[in-house]
mmCIF file of C-alpha atoms in Angstrom:
data_model
loop_
_atom_site.group_PDB
_atom_site.id
_atom_site.type_symbol
_atom_site.label_atom_id
_atom_site.label_comp_id
_atom_site.label_asym_id
_atom_site.label_seq_id
_atom_site.Cartn_x
_atom_site.Cartn_y
_atom_site.Cartn_z
ATOM 1 C CA MET A 35 10.354 -12.984 -22.699
ATOM 2 C CA LYS A 36 6.878 -12.011 -21.523
ATOM 3 C CA THR A 37 5.688 -8.501 -22.406
ATOM 4 C CA PRO A 38 5.355 -6.322 -19.272
ATOM 5 C CA LEU A 39 1.854 -5.309 -18.255
ATOM 6 C CA SER A 40 0.697 -1.925 -19.520
ATOM 7 C CA ILE A 41 -0.456 0.717 -17.065
ATOM 8 C CA LYS A 42 -3.216 3.312 -17.088
ATOM 9 C CA ILE A 43 -3.568 5.866 -14.325
ATOM 10 C CA TYR A 44 -6.971 7.413 -13.639
ATOM 11 C CA SER A 45 -7.875 10.415 -11.498
ATOM 12 C CA SER A 46 -11.668 9.936 -11.583
ATOM 13 C CA VAL A 47 -13.986 6.974 -11.025
ATOM 14 C CA THR A 48 -15.910 7.920 -14.160
ATOM 15 C CA GLU A 49 -12.810 7.030 -16.231
ATOM 16 C CA LEU A 50 -12.454 3.488 -14.828
ATOM 17 C CA PRO A 51 -12.951 0.436 -17.066
ATOM 18 C CA ALA A 52 -16.471 -1.053 -17.052
ATOM 19 C CA ASN A 53 -15.221 -4.324 -15.513
ATOM 20 C CA TRP A 54 -13.189 -2.696 -12.709
ATOM 21 C CA ASN A 55 -15.509 -4.136 -10.038
ATOM 22 C CA ASP A 56 -14.764 -7.686 -11.236
ATOM 23 C CA PHE A 57 -11.574 -7.311 -9.180
ATOM 24 C CA ALA A 58 -13.365 -5.890 -6.128
ATOM 25 C CA THR A 59 -15.818 -8.698 -5.367
ATOM 26 C CA GLU A 60 -13.882 -9.729 -2.234
ATOM 27 C CA ASN A 61 -12.871 -6.266 -1.060
ATOM 28 C CA ILE A 62 -15.271 -3.336 -0.948
ATOM 29 C CA PHE A 63 -12.289 -0.983 -0.547
ATOM 30 C CA MET A 64 -11.274 -1.600 -4.170
ATOM 31 C CA SER A 65 -14.813 -1.046 -5.526
ATOM 32 C CA LYS A 66 -15.923 1.912 -7.628
ATOM 33 C CA LYS A 67 -18.358 3.033 -4.932
ATOM 34 C CA TYR A 68 -15.691 3.220 -2.241
ATOM 35 C CA LEU A 69 -13.258 4.939 -4.610
ATOM 36 C CA GLU A 70 -16.031 7.458 -5.329
ATOM 37 C CA VAL A 71 -16.141 8.200 -1.590
ATOM 38 C CA LEU A 72 -12.405 8.969 -1.729
ATOM 39 C CA GLU A 73 -12.826 11.090 -4.843
ATOM 40 C CA LYS A 74 -15.586 13.182 -3.257
ATOM 41 C CA SER A 75 -14.345 13.449 0.337
ATOM 42 C CA ALA A 76 -10.677 12.562 0.676
ATOM 43 C CA PRO A 77 -8.699 14.572 3.261
ATOM 44 C CA SER A 78 -7.652 17.984 1.923
ATOM 45 C CA ASN A 79 -3.958 16.983 1.841
ATOM 46 C CA MET A 80 -4.581 13.725 -0.067
ATOM 47 C CA PHE A 81 -4.695 13.123 -3.843
ATOM 48 C CA CYS A 82 -5.953 9.724 -5.032
ATOM 49 C CA HIS A 83 -5.220 7.911 -8.278
ATOM 50 C CA PHE A 84 -6.567 4.596 -9.490
ATOM 51 C CA ILE A 85 -4.283 2.251 -11.422
ATOM 52 C CA GLY A 86 -5.363 -0.241 -14.074
ATOM 53 C CA LEU A 87 -2.948 -2.998 -15.126
ATOM 54 C CA PHE A 88 -3.497 -4.550 -18.549
ATOM 55 C CA ASP A 89 -2.245 -7.654 -20.352
ATOM 56 C CA LYS A 90 -2.530 -6.411 -23.936
ATOM 57 C CA ASP A 91 -6.005 -4.772 -23.764
ATOM 58 C CA LYS A 92 -7.388 -6.958 -20.989
ATOM 59 C CA LEU A 93 -7.672 -5.576 -17.446
ATOM 60 C CA VAL A 94 -5.845 -8.006 -15.149
ATOM 61 C CA GLY A 95 -5.248 -5.942 -12.015
ATOM 62 C CA ILE A 96 -6.311 -2.806 -10.146
ATOM 63 C CA SER A 97 -4.610 -0.688 -7.514
ATOM 64 C CA LEU A 98 -5.035 2.464 -5.440
ATOM 65 C CA SER A 99 -2.464 5.183 -4.805
ATOM 66 C CA GLN A 100 -2.612 8.102 -2.396
ATOM 67 C CA PHE A 101 -0.308 11.119 -2.355
ATOM 68 C CA LEU A 102 -0.030 12.912 0.988
ATOM 69 C CA ASP A 103 1.214 16.480 1.363
ATOM 70 C CA LEU A 104 2.110 16.775 5.036
ATOM 71 C CA ASN A 105 2.913 20.471 4.624
ATOM 72 C CA LYS A 106 -0.828 21.094 4.558
ATOM 73 C CA LEU A 107 -1.264 19.732 8.086
ATOM 74 C CA GLU A 108 -1.294 22.085 11.045
ATOM 75 C CA SER A 109 -0.480 19.232 13.436
ATOM 76 C CA PHE A 110 0.857 15.685 13.136
ATOM 77 C CA GLY A 111 -0.472 14.785 16.597
ATOM 78 C CA GLU A 112 -0.288 16.475 19.984
ATOM 79 C CA ARG A 113 0.196 13.642 22.433
ATOM 80 C CA ASP A 114 3.988 13.539 22.531
ATOM 81 C CA GLN A 115 6.164 15.972 24.448
ATOM 82 C CA CYS A 116 6.797 19.336 22.804
ATOM 83 C CA VAL A 117 10.530 18.957 22.063
ATOM 84 C CA LYS A 118 10.049 15.677 20.268
ATOM 85 C CA ASN A 119 7.090 17.171 18.405
ATOM 86 C CA ALA A 120 9.169 20.103 17.198
ATOM 87 C CA ILE A 121 12.055 17.889 16.000
ATOM 88 C CA ARG A 122 9.684 15.436 14.321
ATOM 89 C CA ASN A 123 7.738 18.194 12.588
ATOM 90 C CA THR A 124 10.927 19.799 11.251
ATOM 91 C CA ILE A 125 12.248 16.496 9.860
ATOM 92 C CA LEU A 126 8.920 15.605 8.298
ATOM 93 C CA LYS A 127 8.313 18.946 6.646
ATOM 94 C CA ARG A 128 11.817 19.248 5.183
ATOM 95 C CA PHE A 129 12.562 15.713 4.065
ATOM 96 C CA CYS A 130 9.436 13.562 4.227
ATOM 97 C CA SER A 131 6.449 15.802 3.555
ATOM 98 C CA HIS A 132 5.448 14.348 0.154
ATOM 99 C CA ILE A 133 4.556 10.676 0.447
ATOM 100 C CA LEU A 134 3.275 8.443 -2.337
ATOM 101 C CA ILE A 135 1.456 5.384 -0.991
ATOM 102 C CA ILE A 136 0.539 2.311 -2.982
ATOM 103 C CA GLY A 137 -2.301 1.213 -0.760
ATOM 104 C CA ASN A 138 -4.747 2.968 1.558
ATOM 105 C CA ASN A 139 -3.496 5.134 4.398
ATOM 106 C CA MET A 140 -7.020 5.486 5.821
ATOM 107 C CA LEU A 141 -7.343 1.751 6.544
ATOM 108 C CA THR A 142 -5.294 -1.059 8.065
ATOM 109 C CA GLY A 143 -4.797 -4.249 6.085
ATOM 110 C CA GLU A 144 -4.175 -5.446 2.538
ATOM 111 C CA ASN A 145 -6.017 -2.871 0.454
ATOM 112 C CA ALA A 146 -3.326 -1.985 -2.101
ATOM 113 C CA PHE A 147 -4.307 -4.057 -5.121
ATOM 114 C CA SER A 148 -6.341 -6.928 -6.549
ATOM 115 C CA PHE A 149 -5.491 -8.972 -9.620
ATOM 116 C CA SER A 150 -6.420 -11.936 -11.818
ATOM 117 C CA ASP A 151 -5.163 -15.369 -10.780
ATOM 118 C CA THR A 152 -3.744 -15.724 -14.306
ATOM 119 C CA ILE A 153 -1.053 -13.173 -13.383
ATOM 120 C CA GLU A 154 1.874 -13.721 -11.004
ATOM 121 C CA LYS A 155 2.102 -11.408 -8.005
ATOM 122 C CA VAL A 156 5.698 -10.544 -8.926
ATOM 123 C CA GLU A 157 4.437 -9.211 -12.282
ATOM 124 C CA ILE A 158 1.918 -7.036 -10.460
ATOM 125 C CA LEU A 159 4.580 -5.647 -8.099
ATOM 126 C CA LEU A 160 6.995 -4.894 -10.960
ATOM 127 C CA SER A 161 4.172 -3.067 -12.781
ATOM 128 C CA LEU A 162 3.273 -1.076 -9.662
ATOM 129 C CA LYS A 163 6.911 0.012 -9.385
ATOM 130 C CA THR A 164 6.581 1.417 -12.910
ATOM 131 C CA ALA A 165 3.208 2.970 -12.006
ATOM 132 C CA SER A 166 4.778 4.715 -8.986
ATOM 133 C CA GLU A 167 7.443 6.202 -11.275
ATOM 134 C CA LYS A 168 4.713 7.488 -13.614
ATOM 135 C CA LEU A 169 2.894 9.008 -10.650
ATOM 136 C CA GLN A 170 6.096 10.732 -9.507
ATOM 137 C CA THR A 171 6.306 12.331 -12.964
ATOM 138 C CA ILE A 172 2.643 13.441 -12.738
ATOM 139 C CA PHE A 173 3.276 15.158 -9.404
ATOM 140 C CA LYS A 174 6.592 16.628 -10.559
ATOM 141 C CA LYS A 175 4.696 18.420 -13.344
ATOM 142 C CA ARG A 176 2.505 19.933 -10.623
ATOM 143 C CA GLY A 177 5.592 21.142 -8.772
ATOM 144 C CA LEU A 178 5.397 18.414 -6.117
ATOM 145 C CA LYS A 179 8.465 16.228 -5.629
ATOM 146 C CA VAL A 180 7.725 12.808 -4.101
ATOM 147 C CA HIS A 181 10.078 12.287 -1.143
ATOM 148 C CA ILE A 182 9.009 8.809 -0.081
ATOM 149 C CA THR A 183 7.268 5.982 -1.931
ATOM 150 C CA THR A 184 5.589 3.384 0.291
ATOM 151 C CA TYR A 185 3.893 0.053 -0.390
ATOM 152 C CA LYS A 186 1.614 -0.371 2.609
ATOM 153 C CA ASP A 187 0.385 -3.257 4.796
ATOM 154 C CA PHE A 188 1.203 -6.789 3.704
ATOM 155 C CA GLN A 189 1.261 -10.032 5.652
ATOM 156 C CA GLU A 190 4.455 -12.013 6.192
ATOM 157 C CA GLU A 191 3.689 -14.540 3.438
ATOM 158 C CA GLU A 192 3.736 -11.704 0.883
ATOM 159 C CA LEU A 193 7.354 -10.721 1.618
ATOM 160 C CA LYS A 194 8.899 -13.334 -0.686
ATOM 161 C CA SER A 195 7.086 -11.849 -3.710
ATOM 162 C CA PHE A 196 8.382 -8.371 -2.843
ATOM 163 C CA HIS A 197 11.951 -9.621 -2.596
ATOM 164 C CA GLN A 198 11.599 -11.445 -5.937
ATOM 165 C CA ALA A 199 10.287 -8.213 -7.479
ATOM 166 C CA GLY A 200 13.445 -6.313 -6.486
ATOM 167 C CA PHE A 201 12.363 -4.581 -3.285
ATOM 168 C CA LYS A 202 15.529 -5.606 -1.412
ATOM 169 C CA ASP A 203 16.841 -2.036 -1.508
ATOM 170 C CA TYR A 204 13.618 -0.713 0.098
ATOM 171 C CA PHE A 205 13.366 -0.172 3.848
ATOM 172 C CA GLN A 206 11.110 -2.933 5.169
ATOM 173 C CA PHE A 207 9.283 -1.944 8.340
ATOM 174 C CA SER A 208 6.398 -2.961 10.544
ATOM 175 C CA ALA A 209 4.233 -0.442 12.372
ATOM 176 C CA GLN A 210 1.689 -1.336 15.049
ATOM 177 C CA PRO A 211 -0.119 -4.618 14.295
ATOM 178 C CA ASN A 212 -3.596 -4.957 12.847
ATOM 179 C CA MET A 213 -5.926 -6.108 15.644
ATOM 180 C CA CYS A 214 -8.182 -8.860 14.264
ATOM 181 C CA PHE A 215 -11.046 -10.662 15.963
ATOM 182 C CA ASP A 216 -11.975 -14.117 14.606
ATOM 183 C CA ILE A 217 -15.567 -15.132 15.362
ATOM 184 C CA PRO A 218 -16.003 -18.883 16.002
ATOM 185 C CA ASN A 219 -18.654 -20.562 13.843
ATOM 186 C CA HIS A 220 -20.630 -21.777 16.853
ATOM 187 C CA TRP A 221 -21.167 -18.266 18.246
ATOM 188 C CA LYS A 222 -24.641 -17.127 17.238
ATOM 189 C CA SER A 223 -25.298 -14.313 19.714
ATOM 190 C CA GLU A 224 -23.583 -11.883 22.071
ATOM 191 C CA GLN A 225 -24.379 -14.249 24.942
ATOM 192 C CA ASP A 226 -22.101 -16.890 23.387
ATOM 193 C CA TYR A 227 -19.269 -14.325 23.519
ATOM 194 C CA ILE A 228 -20.021 -13.423 27.150
ATOM 195 C CA ASP A 229 -20.135 -17.115 28.133
ATOM 196 C CA ALA A 230 -16.690 -17.657 26.550
ATOM 197 C CA LEU A 231 -15.047 -14.948 28.684
ATOM 198 C CA SER A 232 -13.048 -15.821 31.794
ATOM 199 C CA LYS A 233 -14.423 -14.484 35.076
ATOM 200 C CA LYS A 234 -12.053 -11.494 35.137
ATOM 201 C CA TYR A 235 -13.102 -10.305 31.695
ATOM 202 C CA ARG A 236 -16.771 -11.172 32.188
ATOM 203 C CA ASP A 237 -16.626 -8.881 35.232
ATOM 204 C CA GLN A 238 -14.993 -6.210 33.054
ATOM 205 C CA TYR A 239 -17.842 -6.605 30.549
ATOM 206 C CA LYS A 240 -20.505 -6.282 33.271
ATOM 207 C CA ARG A 241 -18.770 -3.263 34.815
ATOM 208 C CA ALA A 242 -18.529 -1.483 31.458
ATOM 209 C CA ARG A 243 -22.171 -2.150 30.632
ATOM 210 C CA LYS A 244 -23.258 -0.891 34.061
ATOM 211 C CA LYS A 245 -21.143 2.262 33.692
ATOM 212 C CA ALA A 246 -22.958 3.066 30.426
ATOM 213 C CA ASP A 247 -26.281 3.331 32.222
ATOM 214 C CA GLY A 248 -28.260 6.229 30.744
ATOM 215 C CA VAL A 249 -26.335 6.237 27.443
ATOM 216 C CA GLU A 250 -28.613 5.557 24.462
ATOM 217 C CA LYS A 251 -27.175 4.008 21.313
ATOM 218 C CA ARG A 252 -28.930 4.978 18.076
ATOM 219 C CA LYS A 253 -28.451 3.812 14.506
ATOM 220 C CA MET A 254 -28.101 7.064 12.567
ATOM 221 C CA HIS A 255 -29.369 7.509 9.013
ATOM 222 C CA LEU A 256 -28.179 9.997 6.406
ATOM 223 C CA GLU A 257 -30.485 12.780 7.607
ATOM 224 C CA ASP A 258 -29.273 12.251 11.203
ATOM 225 C CA ILE A 259 -25.630 12.413 10.131
ATOM 226 C CA ILE A 260 -26.285 15.643 8.239
ATOM 227 C CA LYS A 261 -28.213 17.118 11.206
ATOM 228 C CA HIS A 262 -25.383 16.389 13.659
ATOM 229 C CA GLU A 263 -22.471 16.977 11.246
ATOM 230 C CA ASP A 264 -20.805 19.754 13.271
ATOM 231 C CA THR A 265 -20.910 17.791 16.537
ATOM 232 C CA ILE A 266 -19.757 14.611 14.779
ATOM 233 C CA TYR A 267 -16.721 16.390 13.381
ATOM 234 C CA ASP A 268 -15.857 17.954 16.743
ATOM 235 C CA LEU A 269 -16.009 14.535 18.438
ATOM 236 C CA TYR A 270 -13.895 12.936 15.680
ATOM 237 C CA PHE A 271 -11.345 15.760 15.663
ATOM 238 C CA HIS A 272 -10.902 15.636 19.437
ATOM 239 C CA VAL A 273 -9.863 11.967 19.212
ATOM 240 C CA ALA A 274 -7.808 12.391 16.032
ATOM 241 C CA LYS A 275 -5.691 15.346 17.166
ATOM 242 C CA ASN A 276 -4.779 13.539 20.390
ATOM 243 C CA ALA A 277 -3.474 10.538 18.487
ATOM 244 C CA HIS A 278 0.238 9.698 18.561
ATOM 245 C CA PHE A 279 0.711 10.632 14.909
ATOM 246 C CA ASN A 280 -1.492 11.848 12.045
ATOM 247 C CA THR A 281 -0.865 12.135 8.317
ATOM 248 C CA PHE A 282 -4.355 13.466 7.515
ATOM 249 C CA PHE A 283 -7.627 14.664 8.997
ATOM 250 C CA LEU A 284 -10.964 13.655 7.523
ATOM 251 C CA ALA A 285 -13.030 16.125 5.534
ATOM 252 C CA LYS A 286 -16.051 17.406 7.445
ATOM 253 C CA ASN A 287 -18.456 15.859 4.921
ATOM 254 C CA HIS A 288 -16.719 12.455 4.918
ATOM 255 C CA PHE A 289 -19.304 10.462 6.881
ATOM 256 C CA ARG A 290 -22.201 12.035 4.988
ATOM 257 C CA ILE A 291 -20.643 11.153 1.620
ATOM 258 C CA PHE A 292 -19.815 7.647 2.845
ATOM 259 C CA LYS A 293 -23.456 7.058 3.846
ATOM 260 C CA GLU A 294 -24.823 8.582 0.625
ATOM 261 C CA ILE A 295 -22.723 6.294 -1.577
ATOM 262 C CA LEU A 296 -22.359 3.030 0.379
ATOM 263 C CA LYS A 297 -25.781 3.179 2.038
ATOM 264 C CA ASP A 298 -26.389 0.111 4.263
ATOM 265 C CA LYS A 299 -22.795 -1.140 3.818
ATOM 266 C CA PHE A 300 -21.752 1.794 6.028
ATOM 267 C CA LEU A 301 -23.212 1.867 9.532
ATOM 268 C CA PHE A 302 -23.101 4.889 11.807
ATOM 269 C CA TYR A 303 -24.026 4.603 15.490
ATOM 270 C CA GLY A 304 -24.467 7.598 17.754
ATOM 271 C CA TYR A 305 -24.287 7.506 21.543
ATOM 272 C CA PHE A 306 -26.539 9.997 23.339
ATOM 273 C CA LEU A 307 -26.722 11.162 26.941
ATOM 274 C CA ASP A 308 -29.699 13.342 27.893
ATOM 275 C CA ASN A 309 -30.439 13.590 24.163
ATOM 276 C CA LYS A 310 -26.988 15.053 23.438
ATOM 277 C CA LEU A 311 -24.591 13.292 21.032
ATOM 278 C CA ILE A 312 -21.519 12.363 23.100
ATOM 279 C CA GLY A 313 -19.872 9.796 20.832
ATOM 280 C CA PHE A 314 -20.140 7.724 17.681
ATOM 281 C CA ASN A 315 -18.566 4.798 15.890
ATOM 282 C CA THR A 316 -18.656 3.576 12.306
ATOM 283 C CA ILE A 317 -18.357 0.105 10.776
ATOM 284 C CA ILE A 318 -18.197 -1.118 7.185
ATOM 285 C CA LYS A 319 -19.562 -4.415 5.868
ATOM 286 C CA ASN A 320 -16.891 -5.996 3.675
ATOM 287 C CA GLY A 321 -18.230 -9.388 2.620
ATOM 288 C CA GLU A 322 -17.918 -11.703 5.633
ATOM 289 C CA VAL A 323 -15.579 -9.254 7.354
ATOM 290 C CA MET A 324 -16.605 -6.264 9.450
ATOM 291 C CA ASP A 325 -14.145 -3.370 9.269
ATOM 292 C CA THR A 326 -14.236 -0.858 12.086
ATOM 293 C CA TYR A 327 -13.698 2.724 10.913
ATOM 294 C CA PHE A 328 -13.361 6.131 12.569
ATOM 295 C CA LEU A 329 -15.003 7.112 15.830
ATOM 296 C CA GLY A 330 -15.250 10.076 18.158
ATOM 297 C CA TYR A 331 -16.271 10.904 21.708
ATOM 298 C CA ASP A 332 -16.371 13.504 24.449
ATOM 299 C CA ASP A 333 -13.351 12.509 26.513
ATOM 300 C CA SER A 334 -14.720 13.595 29.908
ATOM 301 C CA ILE A 335 -17.845 11.455 29.457
ATOM 302 C CA GLN A 336 -15.897 8.650 27.781
ATOM 303 C CA ARG A 337 -13.927 7.986 30.942
ATOM 304 C CA GLU A 338 -16.921 8.114 33.239
ATOM 305 C CA LYS A 339 -19.122 5.905 31.041
ATOM 306 C CA MET A 340 -16.349 3.621 29.670
ATOM 307 C CA LEU A 341 -17.728 4.636 26.295
ATOM 308 C CA TYR A 342 -14.859 3.387 24.115
ATOM 309 C CA LEU A 343 -14.895 -0.083 25.688
ATOM 310 C CA ASN A 344 -18.672 -0.248 25.293
ATOM 311 C CA MET A 345 -18.312 0.678 21.615
ATOM 312 C CA LEU A 346 -15.912 -2.242 21.151
ATOM 313 C CA TYR A 347 -18.355 -4.613 22.840
ATOM 314 C CA ASP A 348 -21.173 -3.286 20.654
ATOM 315 C CA MET A 349 -19.154 -3.926 17.486
ATOM 316 C CA VAL A 350 -18.448 -7.484 18.613
ATOM 317 C CA ALA A 351 -22.115 -8.071 19.471
ATOM 318 C CA TYR A 352 -23.381 -6.740 16.145
ATOM 319 C CA SER A 353 -20.867 -8.755 14.132
ATOM 320 C CA ILE A 354 -21.730 -12.009 15.926
ATOM 321 C CA ASN A 355 -25.477 -11.428 15.694
ATOM 322 C CA LYS A 356 -25.244 -10.735 11.954
ATOM 323 C CA GLY A 357 -23.076 -13.760 11.166
ATOM 324 C CA PHE A 358 -19.768 -12.090 10.281
ATOM 325 C CA LYS A 359 -16.601 -14.212 10.389
ATOM 326 C CA GLU A 360 -14.041 -11.587 11.419
ATOM 327 C CA ILE A 361 -13.739 -8.041 12.744
ATOM 328 C CA ILE A 362 -10.828 -5.803 11.718
ATOM 329 C CA PHE A 363 -10.169 -3.464 14.652
ATOM 330 C CA ALA A 364 -7.118 -1.911 12.952
ATOM 331 C CA ARG A 365 -4.247 -0.223 14.797
ATOM 332 C CA THR A 366 -4.084 1.881 17.974
ATOM 333 C CA ALA A 367 -5.415 1.113 21.474
ATOM 334 C CA LEU A 368 -3.837 -2.335 21.203
ATOM 335 C CA GLU A 369 -4.202 -3.416 24.815
ATOM 336 C CA ILE A 370 -7.880 -2.557 25.239
ATOM 337 C CA LYS A 371 -8.700 -4.257 21.909
ATOM 338 C CA SER A 372 -6.718 -7.254 23.094
ATOM 339 C CA SER A 373 -8.775 -7.296 26.312
ATOM 340 C CA ILE A 374 -11.993 -7.864 24.345
ATOM 341 C CA GLY A 375 -10.455 -10.697 22.295
ATOM 342 C CA ALA A 376 -8.688 -9.169 19.276
ATOM 343 C CA LYS A 377 -5.342 -10.694 18.273
ATOM 344 C CA PRO A 378 -2.369 -8.838 16.727
ATOM 345 C CA LEU A 379 -1.498 -9.532 13.102
ATOM 346 C CA LYS A 380 1.888 -8.154 12.077
ATOM 347 C CA MET A 381 1.801 -6.124 8.853
ATOM 348 C CA TYR A 382 4.817 -5.146 6.757
ATOM 349 C CA SER A 383 5.418 -2.182 4.483
ATOM 350 C CA PHE A 384 8.206 -1.069 2.139
ATOM 351 C CA ALA A 385 9.498 2.462 1.705
ATOM 352 C CA LYS A 386 12.182 4.243 -0.294
ATOM 353 C CA HIS A 387 13.364 7.867 -0.181
ATOM 354 C CA SER A 388 13.941 9.583 -3.535
ATOM 355 C CA ASN A 389 17.219 11.057 -2.221
ATOM 356 C CA PRO A 390 19.911 8.304 -1.972
ATOM 357 C CA ILE A 391 21.651 10.041 0.951
ATOM 358 C CA ALA A 392 18.393 10.585 2.856
ATOM 359 C CA ASP A 393 17.491 6.978 2.068
ATOM 360 C CA LEU A 394 20.560 5.766 4.012
ATOM 361 C CA ALA A 395 19.350 7.578 7.133
ATOM 362 C CA PHE A 396 15.705 6.727 6.602
ATOM 363 C CA GLU A 397 15.650 3.672 8.864
ATOM 364 C CA LYS A 398 17.139 5.557 11.835
ATOM 365 C CA VAL A 399 14.779 8.501 11.324
ATOM 366 C CA TYR A 400 11.760 6.187 11.084
ATOM 367 C CA CYS A 401 12.701 4.346 14.282
ATOM 368 C CA TYR A 402 12.987 7.696 16.072
ATOM 369 C CA LEU A 403 9.648 8.978 14.785
ATOM 370 C CA GLU A 404 7.799 5.695 15.271
ATOM 371 C CA PRO A 405 9.294 3.855 18.275
ATOM 372 C CA ASP A 406 7.937 0.442 19.252
ATOM 373 C CA VAL A 407 4.782 0.669 21.332
ATOM 374 C CA GLU A 408 5.024 -1.360 24.522
ATOM 375 C CA TRP A 409 1.811 -3.142 25.402
ATOM 376 C CA LYS A 410 0.676 -6.331 27.085
ATOM 377 C CA GLU A 411 -1.370 -8.823 25.111
ATOM 378 C CA ARG A 412 -4.433 -10.104 26.957
ATOM 379 C CA ASN A 413 -6.395 -13.328 26.608
ATOM 380 C CA PRO A 414 -9.942 -12.729 27.846
ATOM 381 C CA PHE A 415 -11.267 -16.217 27.089
ATOM 382 C CA LYS A 416 -11.477 -19.296 29.302
#
């Protein structure tokens, strides 16, 4: 019988094996530099650990874990009606406030682990089960009991490996889809995108661009981000707190740290009206894929200037012009992202409550807290 992989859990990037980045060549979100961003500016209610998986003494896999303490949040989101908010907040704080995630709760997509092709995925999943148990012990020693353990965001073809690795007793669920935009090879400029739109959506594009008259888009460098840090955070926080549901809020220095460490891999664009910052968006270069990240805006101006839609168009234009193959638009605002050409990709996650009785009710509670979002998929192309 094959010897199980050994596990090492690290709390600092400085402790990671020298060849860690060998497993992050295709995903910047597993790289030492990105993990350093998390170490230096993770949300205040998040604790990150980095997991090394070894075959004898040889590193064969890497993974990221995040522990969330929801008790440290003042608000989970303010958009829903008050009664539902109060019930949800009570349930979460009493029974679900300590969540251990194998994966990345700040991103959408497969960012949980990377491993050598000499190792079977089932072996990796079995080892990560053991790693999650070790992490539960680490937090227990700190007086923090893990309520829920979650393995986050996997595509349908991955499900078989999870079932083979003994995840059948976990609650399998699917939240909102990941909105992905595939860029055809023959598109070389934004004009190619515009030409591909049907008349209805080309008119939408023209209307949005006209509405943004007077708004100046600027690429912001580190010194600009630092200069406008207070306004940036206010714009971000306005959008974040009005979301359907939050498990964290970014640290105020997050964008500054991101720019300091990832430099030109992290792009920050500010939108100005009469020389005042009214919105921003951020994108991350991840090989041939462009990942959209957090944004913010002044809601009163956003509506008038169709700022959010213009940001989406700008991200598409930049990605085409620079030769990227795909844009990850992540979750939320599904219909408007669909209207610019993004397609939904269903993602699956697995979760288990540490209390067997609570685990039985977990599915019903989850469905109450996270009901299906009704939206209409659009096809903007001819």
